[in-house]
Short mmCIF file of C-alpha atoms and ligand atoms in Angstrom, two decimals:
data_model
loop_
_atom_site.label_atom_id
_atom_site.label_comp_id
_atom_site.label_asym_id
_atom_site.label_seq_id
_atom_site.Cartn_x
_atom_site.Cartn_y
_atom_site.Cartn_z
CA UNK X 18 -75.90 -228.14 57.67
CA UNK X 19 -73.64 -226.87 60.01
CA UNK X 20 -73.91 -227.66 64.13
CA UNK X 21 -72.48 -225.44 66.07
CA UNK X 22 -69.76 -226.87 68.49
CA UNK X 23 -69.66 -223.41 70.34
CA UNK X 24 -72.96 -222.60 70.52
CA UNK X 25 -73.30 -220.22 72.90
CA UNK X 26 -69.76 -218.01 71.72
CA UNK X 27 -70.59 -215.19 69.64
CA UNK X 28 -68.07 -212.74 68.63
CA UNK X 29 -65.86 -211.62 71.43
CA UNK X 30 -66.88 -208.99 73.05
CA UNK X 31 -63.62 -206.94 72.70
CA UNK X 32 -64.59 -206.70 68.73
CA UNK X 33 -67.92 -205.70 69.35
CA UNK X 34 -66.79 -202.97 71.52
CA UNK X 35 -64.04 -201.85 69.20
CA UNK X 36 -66.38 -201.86 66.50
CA UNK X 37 -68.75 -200.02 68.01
CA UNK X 38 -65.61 -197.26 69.27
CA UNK X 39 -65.08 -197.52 65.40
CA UNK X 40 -68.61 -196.72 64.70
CA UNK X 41 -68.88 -193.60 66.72
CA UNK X 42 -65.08 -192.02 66.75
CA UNK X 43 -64.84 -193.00 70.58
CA UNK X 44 -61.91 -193.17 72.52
CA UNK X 45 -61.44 -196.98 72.23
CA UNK X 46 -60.28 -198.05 75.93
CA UNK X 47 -62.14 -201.60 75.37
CA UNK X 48 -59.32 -203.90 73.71
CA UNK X 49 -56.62 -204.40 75.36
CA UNK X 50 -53.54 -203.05 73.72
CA UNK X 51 -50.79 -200.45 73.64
CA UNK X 52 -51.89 -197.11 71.40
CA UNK X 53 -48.07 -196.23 71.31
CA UNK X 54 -44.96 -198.11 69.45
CA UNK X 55 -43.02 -201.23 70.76
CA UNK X 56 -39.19 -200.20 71.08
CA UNK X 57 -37.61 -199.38 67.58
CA UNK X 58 -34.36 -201.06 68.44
CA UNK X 59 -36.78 -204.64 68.56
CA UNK X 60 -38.46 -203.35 65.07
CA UNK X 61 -34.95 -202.91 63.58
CA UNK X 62 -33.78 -206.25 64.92
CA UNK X 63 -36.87 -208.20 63.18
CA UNK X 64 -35.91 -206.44 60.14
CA UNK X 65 -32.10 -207.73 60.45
CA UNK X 66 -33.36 -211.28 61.19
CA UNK X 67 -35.40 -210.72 57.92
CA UNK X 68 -32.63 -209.73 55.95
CA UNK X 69 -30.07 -212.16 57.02
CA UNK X 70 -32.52 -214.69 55.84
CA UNK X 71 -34.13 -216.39 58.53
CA UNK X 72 -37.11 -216.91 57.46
CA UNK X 73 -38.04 -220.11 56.96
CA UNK X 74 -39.52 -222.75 59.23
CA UNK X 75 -38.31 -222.51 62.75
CA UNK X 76 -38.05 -226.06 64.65
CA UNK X 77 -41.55 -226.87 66.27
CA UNK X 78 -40.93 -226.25 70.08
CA UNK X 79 -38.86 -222.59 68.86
CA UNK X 80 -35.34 -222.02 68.57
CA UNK X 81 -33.19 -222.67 71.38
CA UNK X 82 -31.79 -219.42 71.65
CA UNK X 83 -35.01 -218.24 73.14
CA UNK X 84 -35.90 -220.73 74.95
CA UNK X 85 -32.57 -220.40 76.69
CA UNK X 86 -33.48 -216.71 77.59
CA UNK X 87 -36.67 -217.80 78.69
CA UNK X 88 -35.47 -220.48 80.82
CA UNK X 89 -32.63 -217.99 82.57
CA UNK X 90 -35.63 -215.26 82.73
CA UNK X 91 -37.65 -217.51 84.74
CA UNK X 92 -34.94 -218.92 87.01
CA UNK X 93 -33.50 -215.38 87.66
CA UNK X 94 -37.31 -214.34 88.66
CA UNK X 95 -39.15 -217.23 89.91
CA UNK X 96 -35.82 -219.32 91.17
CA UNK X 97 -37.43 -222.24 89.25
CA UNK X 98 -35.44 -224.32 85.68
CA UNK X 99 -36.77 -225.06 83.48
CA UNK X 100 -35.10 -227.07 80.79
CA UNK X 101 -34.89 -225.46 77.40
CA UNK X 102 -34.46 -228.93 75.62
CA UNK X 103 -37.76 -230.77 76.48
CA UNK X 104 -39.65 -227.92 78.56
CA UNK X 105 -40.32 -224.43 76.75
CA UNK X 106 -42.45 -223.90 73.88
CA UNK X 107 -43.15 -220.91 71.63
CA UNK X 108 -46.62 -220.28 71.06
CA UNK X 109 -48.17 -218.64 68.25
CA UNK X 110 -49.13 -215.53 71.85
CA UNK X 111 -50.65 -217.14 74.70
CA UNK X 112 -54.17 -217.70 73.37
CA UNK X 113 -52.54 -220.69 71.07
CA UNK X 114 -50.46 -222.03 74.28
CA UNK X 115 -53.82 -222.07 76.31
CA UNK X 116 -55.84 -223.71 73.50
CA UNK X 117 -53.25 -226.14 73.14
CA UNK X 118 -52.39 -226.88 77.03
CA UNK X 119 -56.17 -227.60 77.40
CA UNK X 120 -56.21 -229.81 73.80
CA UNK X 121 -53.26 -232.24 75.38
CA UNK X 122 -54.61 -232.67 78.82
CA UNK X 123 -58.56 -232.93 78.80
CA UNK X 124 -60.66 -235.45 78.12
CA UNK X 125 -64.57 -235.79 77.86
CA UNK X 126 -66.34 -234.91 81.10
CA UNK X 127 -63.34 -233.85 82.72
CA UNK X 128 -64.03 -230.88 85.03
CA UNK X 129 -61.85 -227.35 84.98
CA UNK X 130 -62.35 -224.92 87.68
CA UNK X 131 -62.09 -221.28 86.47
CA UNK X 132 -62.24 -218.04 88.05
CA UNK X 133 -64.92 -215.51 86.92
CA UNK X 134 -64.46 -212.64 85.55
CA UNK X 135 -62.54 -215.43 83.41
CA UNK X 136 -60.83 -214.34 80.64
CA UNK X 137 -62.98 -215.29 77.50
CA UNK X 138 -60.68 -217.85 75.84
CA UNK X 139 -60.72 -220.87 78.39
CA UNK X 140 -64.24 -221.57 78.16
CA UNK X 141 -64.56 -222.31 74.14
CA UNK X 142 -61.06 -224.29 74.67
CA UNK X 143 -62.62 -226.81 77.20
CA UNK X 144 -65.53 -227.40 75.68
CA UNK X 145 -64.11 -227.82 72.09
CA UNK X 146 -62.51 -230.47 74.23
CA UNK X 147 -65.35 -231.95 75.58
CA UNK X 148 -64.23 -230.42 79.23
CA UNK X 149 -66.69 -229.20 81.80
CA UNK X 150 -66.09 -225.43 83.11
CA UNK X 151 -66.39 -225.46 86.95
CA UNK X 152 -67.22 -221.62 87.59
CA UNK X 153 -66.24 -220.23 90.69
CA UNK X 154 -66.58 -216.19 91.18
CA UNK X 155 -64.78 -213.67 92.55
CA UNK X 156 -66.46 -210.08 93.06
CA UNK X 157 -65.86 -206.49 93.78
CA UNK X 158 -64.12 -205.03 95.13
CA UNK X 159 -61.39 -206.93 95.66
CA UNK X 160 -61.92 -210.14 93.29
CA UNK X 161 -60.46 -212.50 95.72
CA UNK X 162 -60.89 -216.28 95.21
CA UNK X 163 -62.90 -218.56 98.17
CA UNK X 164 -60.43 -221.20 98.77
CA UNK X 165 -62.92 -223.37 101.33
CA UNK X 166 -65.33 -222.97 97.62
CA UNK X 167 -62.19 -224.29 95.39
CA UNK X 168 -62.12 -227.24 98.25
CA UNK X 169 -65.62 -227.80 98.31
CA UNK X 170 -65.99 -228.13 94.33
CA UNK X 171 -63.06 -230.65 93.82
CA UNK X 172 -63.59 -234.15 93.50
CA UNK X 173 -62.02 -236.92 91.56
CA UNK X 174 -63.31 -235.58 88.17
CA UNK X 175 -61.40 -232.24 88.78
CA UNK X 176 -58.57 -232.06 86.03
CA UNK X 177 -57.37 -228.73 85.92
CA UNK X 178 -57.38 -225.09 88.30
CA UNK X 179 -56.72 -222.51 85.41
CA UNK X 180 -55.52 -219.28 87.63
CA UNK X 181 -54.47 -215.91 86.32
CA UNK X 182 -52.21 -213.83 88.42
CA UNK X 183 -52.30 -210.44 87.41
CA UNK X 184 -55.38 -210.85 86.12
CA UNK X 185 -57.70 -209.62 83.62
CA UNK X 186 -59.86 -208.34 83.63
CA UNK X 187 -60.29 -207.58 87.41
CA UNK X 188 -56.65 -206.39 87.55
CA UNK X 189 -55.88 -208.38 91.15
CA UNK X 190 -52.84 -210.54 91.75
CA UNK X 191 -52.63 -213.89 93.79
CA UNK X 192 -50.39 -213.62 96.79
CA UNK X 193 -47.93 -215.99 98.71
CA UNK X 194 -51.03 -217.17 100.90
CA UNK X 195 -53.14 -217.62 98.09
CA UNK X 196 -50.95 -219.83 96.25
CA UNK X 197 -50.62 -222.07 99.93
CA UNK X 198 -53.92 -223.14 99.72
CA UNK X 199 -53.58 -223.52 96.23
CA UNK X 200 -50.80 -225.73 97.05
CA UNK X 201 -52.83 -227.64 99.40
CA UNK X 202 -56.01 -228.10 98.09
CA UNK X 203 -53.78 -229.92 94.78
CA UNK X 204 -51.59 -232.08 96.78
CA UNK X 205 -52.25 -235.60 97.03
CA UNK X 206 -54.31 -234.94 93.74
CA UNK X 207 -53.63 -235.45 90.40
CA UNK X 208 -54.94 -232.33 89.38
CA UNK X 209 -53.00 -230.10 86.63
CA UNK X 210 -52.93 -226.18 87.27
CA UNK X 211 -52.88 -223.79 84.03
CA UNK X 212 -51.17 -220.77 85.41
CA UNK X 213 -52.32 -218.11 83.08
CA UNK X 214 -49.21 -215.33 83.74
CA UNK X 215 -49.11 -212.90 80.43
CA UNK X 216 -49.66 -209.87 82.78
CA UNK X 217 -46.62 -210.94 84.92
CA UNK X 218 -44.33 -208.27 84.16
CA UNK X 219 -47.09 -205.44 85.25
CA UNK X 220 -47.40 -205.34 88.62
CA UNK X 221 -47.66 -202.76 90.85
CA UNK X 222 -46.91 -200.60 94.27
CA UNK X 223 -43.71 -203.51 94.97
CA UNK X 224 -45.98 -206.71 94.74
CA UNK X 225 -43.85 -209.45 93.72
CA UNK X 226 -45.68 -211.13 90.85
CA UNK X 227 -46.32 -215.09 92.19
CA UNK X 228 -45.68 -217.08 89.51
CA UNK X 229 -46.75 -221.24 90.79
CA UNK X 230 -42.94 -221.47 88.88
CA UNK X 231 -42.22 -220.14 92.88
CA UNK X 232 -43.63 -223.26 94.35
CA UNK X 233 -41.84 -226.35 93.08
CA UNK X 234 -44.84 -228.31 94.29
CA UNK X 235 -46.96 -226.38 92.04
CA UNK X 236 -44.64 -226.18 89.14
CA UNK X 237 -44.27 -229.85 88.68
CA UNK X 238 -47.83 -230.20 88.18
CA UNK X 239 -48.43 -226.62 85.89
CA UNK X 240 -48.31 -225.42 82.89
CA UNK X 241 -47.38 -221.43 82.33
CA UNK X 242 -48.10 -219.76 79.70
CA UNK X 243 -46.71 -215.79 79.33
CA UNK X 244 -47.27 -213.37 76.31
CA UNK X 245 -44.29 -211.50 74.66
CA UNK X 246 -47.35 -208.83 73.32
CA UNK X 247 -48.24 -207.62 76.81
CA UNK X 248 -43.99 -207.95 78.00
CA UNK X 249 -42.44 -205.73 74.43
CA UNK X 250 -46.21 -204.17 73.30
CA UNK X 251 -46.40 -206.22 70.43
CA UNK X 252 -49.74 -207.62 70.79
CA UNK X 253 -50.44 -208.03 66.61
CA UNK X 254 -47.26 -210.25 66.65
CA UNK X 255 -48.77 -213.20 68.73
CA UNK X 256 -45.81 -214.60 70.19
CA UNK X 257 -46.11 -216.29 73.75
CA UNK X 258 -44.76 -219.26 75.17
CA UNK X 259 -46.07 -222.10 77.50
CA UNK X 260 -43.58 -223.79 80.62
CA UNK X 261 -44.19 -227.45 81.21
CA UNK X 262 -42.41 -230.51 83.41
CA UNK X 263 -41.12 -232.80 80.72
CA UNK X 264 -43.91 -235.74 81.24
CA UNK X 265 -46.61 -232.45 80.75
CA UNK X 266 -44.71 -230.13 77.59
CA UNK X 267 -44.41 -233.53 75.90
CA UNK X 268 -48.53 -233.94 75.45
CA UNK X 269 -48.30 -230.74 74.21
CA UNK X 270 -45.63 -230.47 72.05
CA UNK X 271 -47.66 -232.87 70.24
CA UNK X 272 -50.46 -231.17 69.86
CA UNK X 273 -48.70 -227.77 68.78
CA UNK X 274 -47.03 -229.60 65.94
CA UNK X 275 -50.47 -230.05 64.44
CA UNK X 276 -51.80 -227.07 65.34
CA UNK X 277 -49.38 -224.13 64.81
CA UNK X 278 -46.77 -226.35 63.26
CA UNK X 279 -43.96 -223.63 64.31
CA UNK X 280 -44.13 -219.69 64.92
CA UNK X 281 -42.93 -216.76 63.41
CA UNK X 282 -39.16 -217.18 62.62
CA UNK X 283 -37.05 -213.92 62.38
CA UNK X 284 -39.41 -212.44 65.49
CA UNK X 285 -37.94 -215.08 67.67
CA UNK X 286 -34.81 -213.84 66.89
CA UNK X 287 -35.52 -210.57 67.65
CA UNK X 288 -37.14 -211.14 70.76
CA UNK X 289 -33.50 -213.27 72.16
CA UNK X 290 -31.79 -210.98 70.82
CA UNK X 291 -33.26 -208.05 72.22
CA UNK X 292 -34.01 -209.83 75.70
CA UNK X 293 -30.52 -210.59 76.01
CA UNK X 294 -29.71 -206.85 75.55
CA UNK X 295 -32.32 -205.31 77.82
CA UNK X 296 -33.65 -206.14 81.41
CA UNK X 297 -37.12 -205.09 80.47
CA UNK X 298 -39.33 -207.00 83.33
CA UNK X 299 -38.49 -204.34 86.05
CA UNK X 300 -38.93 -200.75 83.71
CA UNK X 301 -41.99 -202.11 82.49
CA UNK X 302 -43.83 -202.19 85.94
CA UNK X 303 -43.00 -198.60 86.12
CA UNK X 304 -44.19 -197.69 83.01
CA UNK X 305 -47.52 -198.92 83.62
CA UNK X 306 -47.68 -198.16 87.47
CA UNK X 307 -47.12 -194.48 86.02
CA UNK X 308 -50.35 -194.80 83.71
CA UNK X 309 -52.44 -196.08 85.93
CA UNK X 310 -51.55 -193.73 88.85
CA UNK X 311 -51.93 -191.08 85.92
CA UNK X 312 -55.31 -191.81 84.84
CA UNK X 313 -56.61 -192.37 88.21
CA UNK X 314 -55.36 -189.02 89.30
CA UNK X 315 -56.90 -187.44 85.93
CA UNK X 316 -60.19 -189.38 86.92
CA UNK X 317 -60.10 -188.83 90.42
CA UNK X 318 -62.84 -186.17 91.14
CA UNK X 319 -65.31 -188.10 88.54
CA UNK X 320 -68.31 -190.08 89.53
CA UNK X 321 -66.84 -192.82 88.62
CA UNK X 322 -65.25 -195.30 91.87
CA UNK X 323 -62.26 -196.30 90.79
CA UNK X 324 -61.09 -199.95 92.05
CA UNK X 325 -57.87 -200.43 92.71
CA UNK X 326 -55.39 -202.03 90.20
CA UNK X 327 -52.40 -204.02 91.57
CA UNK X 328 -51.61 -205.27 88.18
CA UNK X 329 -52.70 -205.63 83.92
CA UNK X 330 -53.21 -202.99 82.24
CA UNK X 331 -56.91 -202.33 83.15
CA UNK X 332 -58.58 -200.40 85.78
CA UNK X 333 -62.00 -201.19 86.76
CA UNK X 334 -64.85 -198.10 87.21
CA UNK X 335 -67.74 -198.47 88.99
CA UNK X 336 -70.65 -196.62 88.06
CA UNK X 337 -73.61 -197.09 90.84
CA UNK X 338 -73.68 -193.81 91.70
CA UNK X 339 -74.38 -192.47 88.32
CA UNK X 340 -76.87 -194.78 86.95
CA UNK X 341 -78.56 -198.22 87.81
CA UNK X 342 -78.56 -199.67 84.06
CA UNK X 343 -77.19 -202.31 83.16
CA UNK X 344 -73.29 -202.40 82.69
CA UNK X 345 -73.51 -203.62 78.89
CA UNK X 346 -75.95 -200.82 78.31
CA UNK X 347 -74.38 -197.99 79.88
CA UNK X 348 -71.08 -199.02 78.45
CA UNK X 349 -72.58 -198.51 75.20
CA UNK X 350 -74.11 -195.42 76.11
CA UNK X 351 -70.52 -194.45 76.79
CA UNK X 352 -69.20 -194.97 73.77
CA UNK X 353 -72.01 -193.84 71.98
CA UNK X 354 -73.29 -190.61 73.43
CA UNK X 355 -69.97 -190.02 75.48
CA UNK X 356 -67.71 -191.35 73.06
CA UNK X 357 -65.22 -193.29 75.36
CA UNK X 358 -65.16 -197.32 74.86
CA UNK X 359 -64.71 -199.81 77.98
CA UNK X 360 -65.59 -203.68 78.51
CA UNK X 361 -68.55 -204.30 80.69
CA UNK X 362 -67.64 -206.75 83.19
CA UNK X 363 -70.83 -208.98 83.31
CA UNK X 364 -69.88 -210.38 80.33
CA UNK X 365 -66.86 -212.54 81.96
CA UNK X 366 -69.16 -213.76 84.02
CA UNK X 367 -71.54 -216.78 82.84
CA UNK X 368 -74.30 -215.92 84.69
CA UNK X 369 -73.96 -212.12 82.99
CA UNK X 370 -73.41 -210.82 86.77
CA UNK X 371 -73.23 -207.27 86.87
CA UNK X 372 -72.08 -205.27 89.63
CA UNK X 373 -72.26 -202.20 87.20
CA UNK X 374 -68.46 -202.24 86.78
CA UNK X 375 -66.56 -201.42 83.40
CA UNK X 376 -62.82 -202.60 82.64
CA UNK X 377 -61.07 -199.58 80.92
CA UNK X 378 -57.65 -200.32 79.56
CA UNK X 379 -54.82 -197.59 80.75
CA UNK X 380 -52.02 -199.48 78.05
CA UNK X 381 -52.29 -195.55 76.14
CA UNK X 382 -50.80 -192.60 75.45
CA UNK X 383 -51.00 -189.65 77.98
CA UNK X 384 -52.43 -187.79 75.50
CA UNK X 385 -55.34 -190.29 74.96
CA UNK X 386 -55.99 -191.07 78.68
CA UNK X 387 -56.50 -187.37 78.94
CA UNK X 388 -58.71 -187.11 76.05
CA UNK X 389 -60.73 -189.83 77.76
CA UNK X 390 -60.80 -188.79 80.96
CA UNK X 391 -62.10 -185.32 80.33
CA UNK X 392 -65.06 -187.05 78.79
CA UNK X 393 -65.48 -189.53 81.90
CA UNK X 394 -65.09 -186.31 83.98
CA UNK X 395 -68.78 -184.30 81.91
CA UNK X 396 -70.26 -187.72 83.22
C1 PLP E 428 -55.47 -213.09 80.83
C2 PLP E 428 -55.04 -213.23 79.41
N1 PLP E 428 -54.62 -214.42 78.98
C3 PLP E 428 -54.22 -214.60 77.71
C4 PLP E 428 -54.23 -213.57 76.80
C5 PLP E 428 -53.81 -213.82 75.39
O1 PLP E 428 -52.55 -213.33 75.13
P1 PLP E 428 -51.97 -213.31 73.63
O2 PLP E 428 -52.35 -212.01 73.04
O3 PLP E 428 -50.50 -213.48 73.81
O4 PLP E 428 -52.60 -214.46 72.93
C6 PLP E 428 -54.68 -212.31 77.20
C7 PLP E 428 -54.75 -211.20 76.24
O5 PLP E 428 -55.41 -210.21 76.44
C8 PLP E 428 -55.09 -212.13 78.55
O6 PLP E 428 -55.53 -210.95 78.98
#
């Protein structure tokens, strides 16, 4: 009765591996998300917002008071304005901004070049919208994108570049010369860039994080979207934003009215609030640089290779030298005979490529990273 418009999307695989982490009382370092409490101060703050009674409908592109912190956060990082008026919008988290970006601006048989290991939600957005994924890869170890490839593959069907910078899963960042070419393969075009930056607040070892809101050439032709649950640790509160030019946001806008309508109330008020009170971009780097350098260390004499991690909050293992099955098996021989839950990384791949890597997420307690990494260490 019912046909499928996704197909080929089953249930993501960050459920399944949860599930199964569920299933058999492993250490569950599959989904990404915090184990440990977002700042009490911004809890207590959503509860005042509550109480004071703001809690009805917000206006559709968010109140203005955090769009105006957004719009100073982005010109005191990136150097780039955005108006707060006509050019910010509050997303129901990022996922809703990128399903709605893509909704405004593709049409049927429209091509979008994406970067595998792609995140998993661009793929069902494009082709609810009749879009055609362009897959380009990147692999191990260092998950760098092929410019001359992103020249070859663009012709005048080519509507969109979606690039994620830090990105997940392979936890590498875009730098200055990367976002050059990027720069130059675009110009002259009319192709639209979805700059996919949630992780941009966790970078690491003094990378600056290169948002295309950097590159005024870029920026007048992208759309950002960012995640307040990766920036404050409030994942379960799906708050994000997208950043637009005008002629762009205005597409969208429309679409978000139908889609979300408006998003949570009293948390945007929070999050202004508590923005305006704390400078919480720069501590947060540190707080996951010291994670990551802490599990590596605890992880260090393993069999497990660790790849380095410039920025997210994942670290990538690879297993060759333990065992040559496949990475979606042995991850769930991890979890269920070694009880310790990761991502295998084929599965970001369409082609199921599998360089016998798994995507572990480091966004946990010290006490759980140990617990896990004494089990990675009997391996
Ligand atoms: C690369 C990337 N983009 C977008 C998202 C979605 O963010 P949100 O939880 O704000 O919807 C995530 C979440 O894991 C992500 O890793």
């Amino acid at each position: 009765m019912v046909r499928s418009k996704l197909p080929d999307t089953g249930t993501t695989i960050f459920a399944v591996m949860s599930k199964m982490a569920d299933e058999y009382n492993a250490i569950n370092l599959s989904r990404g998300f915090p184990d440990f409490h977002c700042d009490e101060e911004l809890i207590s703050l959503v509860a005042e917002f509550m109480h004071k009674g703001f809690n009805q409908y917000a206006p559709i592109e968010g109140i203005i008071e955090l769009r105006e912190v957004i719009s100073d956060l982005v010109h005191k990082n990136y150097s780039f304005q955005y108006d707060p008026e006509k050019e910010i919008l509050i997303t129901a988290g990022a996922t809703q901004a990128i399903y709605t970006a893509i909704s405004a601006l593709v049409r049927e048989e429209d091509e979008i070049i994406i970067f595998e290991p792609a995140y998993d939600c661009y793929v069902p957005a494009i082709e609810m919208n009749g879009g055609i994924p362009i897959f380009i890869s990147m692999k191990k170890p260092d998950y760098k994108i092929d410019w001359d490839e992103v020249q070859k593959m663009v012709n005048p069907k080519t509507k969109l570049i979606i690039v994620n910078t830090p990105h997940n899963p392979s936890g590498s960042i875009l730098n200055a010369q990367d976002m050059e070419k990027l720069k130059k393969i675009v110009s002259g075009t009319n192709i639209l860039i979805l700059s996919d930056e949630v992780y941009e607040n966790i970078i690491f070892d003094g990378y600056e994080h290169q948002s295309v809101a950097r590159f005024p050439q870029l920026a007048e032709r992208s759309v950002i979207v960012s995640s307040f649950g990766k920036s404050l640790h409030v994942t379960g509160w799906r708050m994000g934003y997208c950043l637009a030019p005008q002629e762009i946001m205005k597409e969208i806008r429309k679409v978000h009215q139908y889609l979300a309508y408006t998003v949570n109330t009293p948390m945007q008020y929070a999050i202004a609030e508590y923005i305006k009170r704390k400078n919480y971009d720069l501590s947060l780097r540190q707080f996951y640089q010291e994670k990551r350098d802490y599990f590596s260390r605890l992880i260090n004499f393993s069999r497990f290779k660790i790849i380095p991690s410039a920025g997210t909050y994942f670290q990538l293992l690879d297993y060759s030298s333990i065992t040559d099955e496949k990475d979606t098996v042995f991850a769930e021989i991890l979890t269920k005979e070694h009880g310790v839950a990761s991502v295998p990384m084929s599965v970001f791949y369409k082609d199921k490529y599998d360089a016998k890597v798994l995507r572990f997420c480091f966004a946990k307690k010290k006490e759980t990273l140990e617990r896990a990494a004494e089990r990675l260490m009997k391996i």
